[in-house]
Each structure stands twice: as C-alpha cells, then as structure tokens.
CSV table of C-alpha atoms in Angstrom, one decimal:
chain,number,residue,atom,x,y,z
E,2,MET,CA,26.4,20.3,6.3
E,3,SER,CA,27.5,18.0,4.1
E,4,GLU,CA,25.4,16.4,1.4
E,5,LEU,CA,23.5,13.7,2.2
E,6,ASP,CA,24.4,10.4,1.0
E,7,PRO,CA,21.0,8.7,-0.5
E,8,ILE,CA,22.6,5.1,-0.2
E,9,ALA,CA,24.2,4.5,2.8
E,10,LEU,CA,20.3,6.3,4.2
E,11,THR,CA,19.3,3.2,2.4
E,12,GLN,CA,21.6,1.1,4.1
E,13,GLU,CA,20.4,2.3,6.8
E,14,LEU,CA,16.8,1.9,7.0
E,15,ILE,CA,16.7,-2.0,5.1
E,16,ARG,CA,18.6,-3.0,8.2
E,17,ARG,CA,15.6,-2.0,10.1
E,18,PRO,CA,13.0,-5.4,9.6
E,19,SER,CA,10.2,-3.6,9.1
E,20,VAL,CA,7.4,-6.0,7.9
E,21,THR,CA,4.1,-3.5,8.8
E,22,PRO,CA,3.8,-3.5,11.9
E,23,ALA,CA,6.3,-3.5,13.1
E,24,ASP,CA,8.6,0.2,13.3
E,25,GLU,CA,12.1,-1.6,14.4
E,26,GLY,CA,13.0,2.2,14.4
E,27,ALA,CA,13.2,3.6,10.9
E,28,MET,CA,10.9,6.1,11.6
E,29,ASP,CA,13.0,7.1,14.1
E,30,ILE,CA,16.3,6.8,11.4
E,31,VAL,CA,13.8,8.8,9.7
E,32,GLN,CA,13.0,11.8,12.5
E,33,ARG,CA,16.8,12.3,12.8
E,34,THR,CA,17.5,12.8,9.1
E,35,LEU,CA,15.1,16.1,8.6
E,36,GLU,CA,15.9,17.5,11.7
E,37,GLY,CA,19.2,17.0,11.4
E,38,LEU,CA,17.8,19.3,7.8
E,39,GLY,CA,16.4,21.7,9.1
E,40,PHE,CA,13.0,20.0,9.5
E,41,ALA,CA,10.3,20.4,12.7
E,42,CYS,CA,8.9,16.8,13.0
E,43,LYS,CA,6.4,15.8,14.2
E,44,ARG,CA,5.0,11.6,14.9
E,45,MET,CA,2.0,10.7,15.2
E,46,ARG,CA,0.8,7.0,16.3
E,47,PHE,CA,-2.7,5.7,15.3
E,48,GLY,CA,-2.7,2.5,17.2
E,49,GLU,CA,0.2,0.1,16.3
E,50,ILE,CA,1.6,2.3,14.1
E,51,GLU,CA,4.1,4.8,13.8
E,52,ASN,CA,3.6,7.5,11.1
E,53,LEU,CA,5.7,10.3,11.1
E,54,TYR,CA,4.6,14.4,9.3
E,55,ALA,CA,7.7,16.6,8.9
E,56,ARG,CA,7.8,20.2,7.2
E,57,TYR,CA,10.3,22.4,6.1
E,58,GLY,CA,9.3,26.7,5.9
E,59,THR,CA,5.6,27.9,6.9
E,60,ALA,CA,4.8,28.7,3.6
E,61,ARG,CA,2.5,28.6,0.3
E,62,PRO,CA,3.3,25.9,-1.9
E,63,ASN,CA,3.1,22.9,0.5
E,64,LEU,CA,5.9,20.0,-2.1
E,65,CYS,CA,5.1,16.7,0.5
E,66,PHE,CA,6.9,13.9,-0.3
E,67,ALA,CA,4.8,10.9,0.9
E,68,GLY,CA,6.6,7.2,1.3
E,69,HIS,CA,6.3,4.1,4.0
E,70,THR,CA,9.4,2.7,5.4
E,71,ASP,CA,6.4,-0.3,6.6
E,72,VAL,CA,7.7,-3.9,4.0
E,73,VAL,CA,6.4,-7.3,3.1
E,74,PRO,CA,7.4,-10.0,5.5
E,75,VAL,CA,10.9,-12.0,4.2
E,76,GLY,CA,9.0,-15.1,3.3
E,77,ASP,CA,11.5,-18.0,2.5
E,78,ALA,CA,14.1,-16.7,3.8
E,79,GLN,CA,16.5,-18.8,1.7
E,80,ALA,CA,15.7,-18.1,-1.7
E,81,TRP,CA,17.4,-15.1,-1.5
E,82,SER,CA,20.8,-15.0,-2.5
E,83,ARG,CA,21.8,-12.5,0.7
E,84,GLU,CA,20.1,-11.5,4.0
E,85,ALA,CA,17.4,-9.8,3.4
E,86,PHE,CA,17.5,-7.2,5.3
E,87,ALA,CA,21.7,-6.7,5.2
E,88,ALA,CA,21.5,-4.0,2.6
E,89,GLU,CA,25.1,-5.8,0.8
E,90,ILE,CA,26.1,-3.9,-2.7
E,91,VAL,CA,26.3,-6.5,-5.3
E,92,ASP,CA,28.5,-5.9,-8.2
E,93,GLY,CA,26.5,-2.0,-8.0
E,94,MET,CA,23.4,-4.0,-6.3
E,95,LEU,CA,21.8,-2.9,-3.1
E,96,ILE,CA,20.4,-6.1,-2.3
E,97,GLY,CA,17.6,-5.9,0.5
E,98,ARG,CA,13.3,-6.4,1.3
E,99,GLY,CA,12.9,-2.9,0.6
E,100,SER,CA,15.7,-1.2,-1.3
E,101,VAL,CA,12.9,-1.1,-4.4
E,102,ASP,CA,10.0,-0.7,-2.1
E,103,MET,CA,10.4,2.1,-0.9
E,104,LYS,CA,12.5,2.7,1.4
E,105,SER,CA,15.4,3.8,-1.3
E,106,ALA,CA,12.9,6.5,-2.6
E,107,VAL,CA,12.4,7.5,1.0
E,108,ALA,CA,16.2,8.1,0.6
E,109,ALA,CA,16.3,10.2,-2.3
E,110,PHE,CA,13.6,12.5,-1.2
E,111,ALA,CA,15.3,13.1,2.1
E,112,ALA,CA,19.1,13.9,-0.4
E,113,ALA,CA,17.1,15.2,-3.2
E,114,ALA,CA,15.8,18.0,0.1
E,115,GLY,CA,19.0,18.5,1.3
E,116,LYS,CA,20.3,19.8,-1.9
E,117,ALA,CA,18.1,22.3,-2.6
E,118,ILE,CA,17.7,23.5,0.8
E,119,ALA,CA,21.4,23.8,0.9
E,120,ALA,CA,20.9,25.5,-2.0
E,121,GLY,CA,17.8,28.3,-1.5
E,122,GLN,CA,15.6,26.5,-3.9
E,123,VAL,CA,12.1,26.0,-1.3
E,124,LYS,CA,10.6,29.1,-2.2
E,125,GLY,CA,7.3,27.4,-0.3
E,126,SER,CA,7.6,24.6,2.2
E,127,LEU,CA,8.6,21.4,1.7
E,128,SER,CA,7.4,18.2,3.5
E,129,PHE,CA,7.4,14.6,4.1
E,130,LEU,CA,3.5,12.3,4.6
E,131,ILE,CA,5.6,8.9,6.4
E,132,THR,CA,2.9,6.3,7.2
E,133,GLY,CA,4.3,2.1,8.8
E,134,ASP,CA,0.8,1.2,7.7
E,135,GLU,CA,1.1,0.9,3.3
E,136,GLU,CA,2.3,-2.9,3.3
E,137,GLY,CA,-1.2,-4.2,5.2
E,138,VAL,CA,-3.9,-2.5,5.8
E,139,ALA,CA,-3.6,0.5,5.9
E,140,THR,CA,-6.5,2.0,7.9
E,141,HIS,CA,-4.3,3.6,11.1
E,142,GLY,CA,-1.5,5.2,8.8
E,143,THR,CA,-1.1,7.7,5.3
E,144,LYS,CA,-5.3,8.1,5.6
E,145,MET,CA,-5.7,9.0,9.4
E,146,VAL,CA,-2.7,11.1,9.4
E,147,VAL,CA,-4.2,13.7,5.9
E,148,GLU,CA,-7.8,13.4,8.3
E,149,ALA,CA,-5.8,14.9,11.2
E,150,LEU,CA,-3.8,17.7,8.5
E,151,LYS,CA,-6.4,18.7,8.0
E,152,ALA,CA,-7.9,19.0,11.1
E,153,GLN,CA,-5.3,20.7,11.6
E,154,GLY,CA,-4.7,23.7,8.3
E,155,GLU,CA,-2.1,21.9,7.1
E,156,ILE,CA,-2.7,21.8,3.5
E,157,LEU,CA,-0.7,19.3,0.9
E,158,ASP,CA,-1.0,21.4,-2.0
E,159,HIS,CA,1.5,19.3,-4.3
E,160,CYS,CA,1.7,15.9,-3.1
E,161,ILE,CA,4.9,13.7,-5.1
E,162,VAL,CA,4.4,9.2,-4.1
E,163,GLY,CA,7.7,7.5,-4.5
E,164,GLU,CA,7.1,3.6,-5.1
E,165,PRO,CA,8.1,2.7,-7.6
E,166,SER,CA,6.5,2.9,-11.4
E,167,SER,CA,8.0,1.5,-14.2
E,168,ALA,CA,8.0,-1.2,-16.3
E,169,GLU,CA,10.1,-1.7,-17.9
E,170,THR,CA,12.7,1.2,-18.1
E,171,PHE,CA,14.2,3.5,-15.6
E,172,GLY,CA,11.8,6.6,-15.5
E,173,ASP,CA,10.1,5.3,-18.3
E,174,MET,CA,6.4,6.0,-16.2
E,175,ILE,CA,4.7,8.3,-13.9
E,176,LYS,CA,1.1,7.5,-12.7
E,177,ILE,CA,-1.4,10.3,-12.1
E,178,GLY,CA,-3.9,8.1,-11.3
E,179,ARG,CA,-4.7,4.6,-9.5
E,180,ARG,CA,-6.8,2.1,-8.9
E,181,GLY,CA,-9.2,1.7,-5.8
E,182,SER,CA,-8.8,-1.3,-3.5
E,183,ILE,CA,-11.2,-2.9,-0.9
E,184,ASN,CA,-9.5,-5.3,0.8
E,185,THR,CA,-12.7,-8.2,1.9
E,186,TRP,CA,-12.5,-11.3,4.5
E,187,ILE,CA,-14.9,-13.7,4.8
E,188,THR,CA,-15.9,-16.1,7.4
E,189,VAL,CA,-18.2,-19.1,6.8
E,190,ASP,CA,-19.3,-21.0,9.9
E,191,GLY,CA,-21.2,-24.0,9.6
E,192,ARG,CA,-20.6,-27.1,12.1
E,193,GLN,CA,-18.2,-30.2,12.3
E,194,GLY,CA,-18.6,-33.6,11.8
E,195,HIS,CA,-17.4,-36.4,11.0
E,196,VAL,CA,-16.9,-37.3,6.2
E,197,ALA,CA,-18.9,-40.9,6.6
E,198,TYR,CA,-22.5,-38.7,7.9
E,199,PRO,CA,-22.5,-35.0,6.9
E,200,HIS,CA,-26.7,-34.8,7.4
E,201,ARG,CA,-24.8,-33.8,11.3
E,202,ALA,CA,-23.1,-31.5,9.9
E,203,ALA,CA,-22.9,-28.4,8.0
E,204,ASN,CA,-20.5,-28.2,5.2
E,205,PRO,CA,-18.9,-24.7,4.9
E,206,ILE,CA,-17.1,-24.9,1.8
E,207,PRO,CA,-19.1,-26.1,-1.1
E,208,VAL,CA,-20.5,-22.8,0.2
E,209,LEU,CA,-18.0,-20.6,-0.2
E,210,ILE,CA,-16.4,-22.2,-3.2
E,211,ASP,CA,-20.5,-20.5,-4.8
E,212,LEU,CA,-19.9,-17.7,-3.1
E,213,LEU,CA,-16.5,-17.2,-4.6
E,214,ALA,CA,-16.5,-18.6,-8.0
E,215,LYS,CA,-20.4,-16.1,-8.4
E,216,LEU,CA,-18.3,-12.8,-6.8
E,217,GLN,CA,-14.9,-13.8,-9.8
E,218,ASN,CA,-17.2,-14.2,-12.3
E,219,HIS,CA,-19.2,-11.1,-11.5
E,220,VAL,CA,-17.6,-7.9,-14.7
E,221,LEU,CA,-17.6,-5.5,-12.6
E,222,ASP,CA,-17.0,-3.3,-15.9
E,223,GLU,CA,-14.9,-3.0,-19.1
E,224,GLY,CA,-13.0,-0.4,-18.0
E,225,TYR,CA,-13.4,4.2,-17.6
E,226,THR,CA,-11.4,6.1,-19.1
E,227,GLY,CA,-7.7,6.4,-18.5
E,228,PHE,CA,-8.0,3.5,-16.5
E,229,GLN,CA,-8.6,-0.7,-16.3
E,230,PRO,CA,-11.8,-2.8,-16.0
E,231,SER,CA,-11.8,-3.5,-12.5
E,232,ASN,CA,-10.1,-7.0,-11.5
E,233,LEU,CA,-10.8,-9.0,-8.1
E,234,GLU,CA,-8.4,-11.6,-7.3
E,235,VAL,CA,-8.8,-14.7,-4.5
E,236,THR,CA,-6.0,-14.0,-2.0
E,237,THR,CA,-6.1,-16.9,0.2
E,238,VAL,CA,-8.5,-20.0,1.0
E,239,ASP,CA,-8.0,-21.6,4.5
E,240,VAL,CA,-10.0,-24.8,6.3
E,241,ALA,CA,-7.1,-25.1,9.1
E,242,ASN,CA,-8.4,-28.9,8.7
E,243,GLY,CA,-5.3,-31.3,8.8
E,244,ALA,CA,-8.2,-34.7,8.8
E,245,THR,CA,-9.2,-36.1,5.5
E,246,ASN,CA,-12.2,-38.1,7.4
E,247,VAL,CA,-13.7,-34.3,8.8
E,248,ILE,CA,-16.1,-31.5,7.8
E,249,PRO,CA,-14.4,-28.2,8.6
E,250,ALA,CA,-16.4,-25.7,10.9
E,251,GLN,CA,-15.8,-23.0,9.5
E,252,ALA,CA,-13.9,-22.1,6.2
E,253,LYS,CA,-12.6,-18.2,5.3
E,254,ALA,CA,-10.9,-16.8,2.2
E,255,ARG,CA,-9.6,-12.9,2.1
E,256,LEU,CA,-10.3,-11.8,-1.2
E,257,ASN,CA,-9.1,-8.1,-2.5
E,258,ILE,CA,-10.7,-6.1,-6.0
E,259,ARG,CA,-8.1,-3.4,-7.3
E,260,PHE,CA,-11.6,-0.5,-8.9
E,261,ASN,CA,-11.8,2.0,-11.5
E,262,PRO,CA,-14.3,5.2,-11.3
E,263,SER,CA,-17.1,3.4,-12.4
E,264,HIS,CA,-17.2,2.7,-8.6
E,265,LYS,CA,-16.7,3.6,-4.9
E,266,GLY,CA,-15.7,1.6,-2.0
E,267,ALA,CA,-18.7,1.4,-0.5
E,268,GLU,CA,-20.0,0.3,-3.1
E,269,LEU,CA,-18.8,-2.5,-3.9
E,270,ALA,CA,-18.5,-3.7,0.4
E,271,ALA,CA,-22.6,-3.5,-0.5
E,272,TRP,CA,-22.7,-6.0,-3.2
E,273,ILE,CA,-19.9,-8.3,-1.4
E,274,GLU,CA,-22.3,-8.3,1.2
E,275,ALA,CA,-25.4,-8.7,-0.6
E,276,GLU,CA,-23.6,-12.3,-2.1
E,277,ALA,CA,-23.2,-13.1,1.1
E,278,ALA,CA,-26.2,-13.1,2.5
E,279,LYS,CA,-27.7,-15.0,-0.7
E,280,ALA,CA,-26.0,-17.7,0.0
E,281,ALA,CA,-26.2,-17.6,3.5
E,282,GLU,CA,-30.2,-18.9,2.5
E,283,GLY,CA,-30.8,-22.4,3.1
E,284,PHE,CA,-27.5,-23.9,5.4
E,285,GLY,CA,-26.8,-24.3,7.6
E,286,GLY,CA,-24.8,-21.4,9.9
E,287,THR,CA,-23.3,-18.3,8.9
E,288,ILE,CA,-21.4,-15.9,6.8
E,289,LYS,CA,-20.0,-12.7,7.9
E,290,VAL,CA,-18.5,-10.5,5.6
E,291,GLU,CA,-15.4,-7.7,7.1
E,292,PRO,CA,-14.6,-5.6,3.8
E,293,VAL,CA,-12.2,-2.6,4.6
E,294,VAL,CA,-11.7,0.0,2.5
E,295,SER,CA,-8.0,1.3,2.1
E,296,GLY,CA,-8.6,4.1,-0.6
E,297,GLU,CA,-11.2,5.3,-3.0
E,298,ALA,CA,-10.0,5.5,-7.3
E,299,PHE,CA,-8.8,8.7,-8.1
E,300,LEU,CA,-7.1,10.3,-10.7
E,301,THR,CA,-3.9,13.5,-11.1
E,302,GLU,CA,-5.1,15.3,-14.3
E,303,PRO,CA,-2.5,16.2,-16.7
E,304,GLY,CA,-1.7,19.6,-16.2
E,305,ALA,CA,0.6,22.0,-15.0
E,306,PHE,CA,3.1,19.5,-11.9
E,307,THR,CA,3.0,16.6,-14.0
E,308,ASP,CA,4.4,19.1,-16.9
E,309,VAL,CA,6.6,19.8,-13.9
E,310,VAL,CA,7.1,16.3,-12.8
E,311,ALA,CA,7.8,14.5,-16.6
E,312,ALA,CA,10.6,17.6,-17.0
E,313,ALA,CA,12.1,16.5,-14.2
E,314,VAL,CA,12.2,12.2,-14.9
E,315,GLN,CA,13.6,13.0,-18.6
E,316,ASP,CA,16.4,15.6,-17.3
E,317,VAL,CA,17.6,12.8,-15.1
E,318,SER,CA,16.2,9.8,-17.5
E,319,GLY,CA,17.0,11.4,-20.8
E,320,ALA,CA,13.9,10.1,-22.0
E,321,ALA,CA,9.9,10.6,-22.1
E,322,PRO,CA,8.3,9.5,-19.0
E,323,GLU,CA,4.3,8.0,-20.4
E,324,LEU,CA,2.0,9.3,-17.7
E,325,SER,CA,-0.2,6.4,-16.9
E,326,THR,CA,-3.1,4.7,-14.3
E,327,THR,CA,-2.2,0.9,-14.8
E,328,GLY,CA,-1.8,-0.4,-11.2
C-alpha cells in the first residue's frame, strides 16, 4: 500500500465547493480514501446532509477522528488572491476555502490512520465521523450521527476533533472543552404603512431594536471555572425595505449565544422567548422566536487521554500545548 499524501488529498477536497449544505462529492472522496485503507464505511444521510461513519477494526477502545467537509461561503470572490476552490500552492502555502477549517485535518487524519494501519499499531479500533453539516445550523450532522450510533450500540471511547485550535503558533493549544451554542431567529410582524400616517401602521423595527438591546445588555454570567463568560452577539438584522417612506411590515434578526456550563440551551431559549413575549405586549403585531441549540457546553477533564494527545503534539511542535476551553 502506497503512503497517502495528505496535501494531495486536501487539494482534492478543496476543489469540491462543498458550501453547506452542498456536498459536491467531497464525502465520496473521503469514503473512497478510507475504504482503500480497509475501513468499513457507512453513509448516513439526514435531510439534505451527507454524513459518514467509518471504522477499522471491531475491538475496543475505539478512537474516533471527528470532522467535517462542509465550508462557509467564499464571500467576495474578488478579494481572494487565488480562486477559492483552486487549491493552489503559492510560496509554500496552500490557498483555498477549507484549507484550514478543516479539509486539511480530515486529510491528515486519513494519512495518520494509514500509517498506523501499515505499521500494525492499531490495537483497538480507529473510526471516522465526518459530517457535511458543521458550518450551518448543524442539526443534521454530528448530533444525529451520534444518536444513530448509540441506537446501534456503537461506542466511541475517545474522540479527537481536528478543528484548528492554535492561537499564536502551530500546536500551542488543545481545546478540552467548549462553550455551548444556540442560534435564534426573531421575526417581528407588524403592519405596513406610510411614514406620514404612522397611526395606521405597526412598525416592527423599534420593537425589534428594543428587544435586541435588552437581550444584548443582559449579563448572562461572570464566567465559570475554566470557561469564559457567556456571550450574546446579534449577527443579522434585516427589514427588506428599499423605500424611505414606507414603514415595513416585518423585521428580522438572528443572534447567537455562546454559553458556559452555567446554562443549558433550553433555559436560554426559554429566556429569549419570555423577553419576546414581554416585548410583544401592547404592540399591534406578533413576535416569533425560533431557537436552535447546536450543542451544550462540555469539558473533558485533564487526564491520561489529554496527556497522550499533548505529548504527541509536543513531539511534533517541540513545545508543550496549553489546555483550553476558549471559543
């Protein structure tokens, strides 16, 4: 078996414009690669999302590499120094959407697995959990795959996620925990009218602004042991109104809360809904709240597993990494 080239595999993956929820054949490449190494692969499609679970061996412990093949949109294509999906190498740098987050990590995982298998170093099992729904709402990806695996009695004893986590230099940080995340869409429906006759309309914009300000100014907490304080950010505000003399019928906003273990996603969703209900009082319209919890806060306590990972990183980088929960 020839040794797998992680750079060539990364380039092949980058050349698939897999902007969530599109896959564009990226998962096929990963599956073909892993099957070539001897992995038993199982595709799991939820909604329009492609997911893959692959396992080499049946014994325990089962060490799982988790990652994703989807990427965020390119944005302004003209702002790129090279075409975003060309995967060109310029002055020793691989340029392309997904080159860092995280097609390179998926390729590196595969190459490392290939070396371990060829050397006969796999004592338990190696597995891959790769999703096409990480950059989006993330409701049809890892969460649903894990639930399906649990139902089948499949156990993941340890898991390494290859998301880029370095702060200043390569390998300087290992994330052993992460704050939870809840995305919420807020839609305020009022009544359209002319600015000269506001009494005939119900302007949704001031209501939305006041609600967002109240949510933004609320101190969720002062932090939690080992974690940053919880934080709310408004990410989108839209009224879809191009006229200067029209009171719009609708105003929308989207926000995200990154929360530490002081909170649960359902608790924060209930808080937002309660504040929205208060904001709707006396307003001649309605407020709709749509919260989606993509993950709860978690922490992997330092121990034997983190020691092994830290030692492996130091062996490559030459410096001891910091264990962190930032982000």
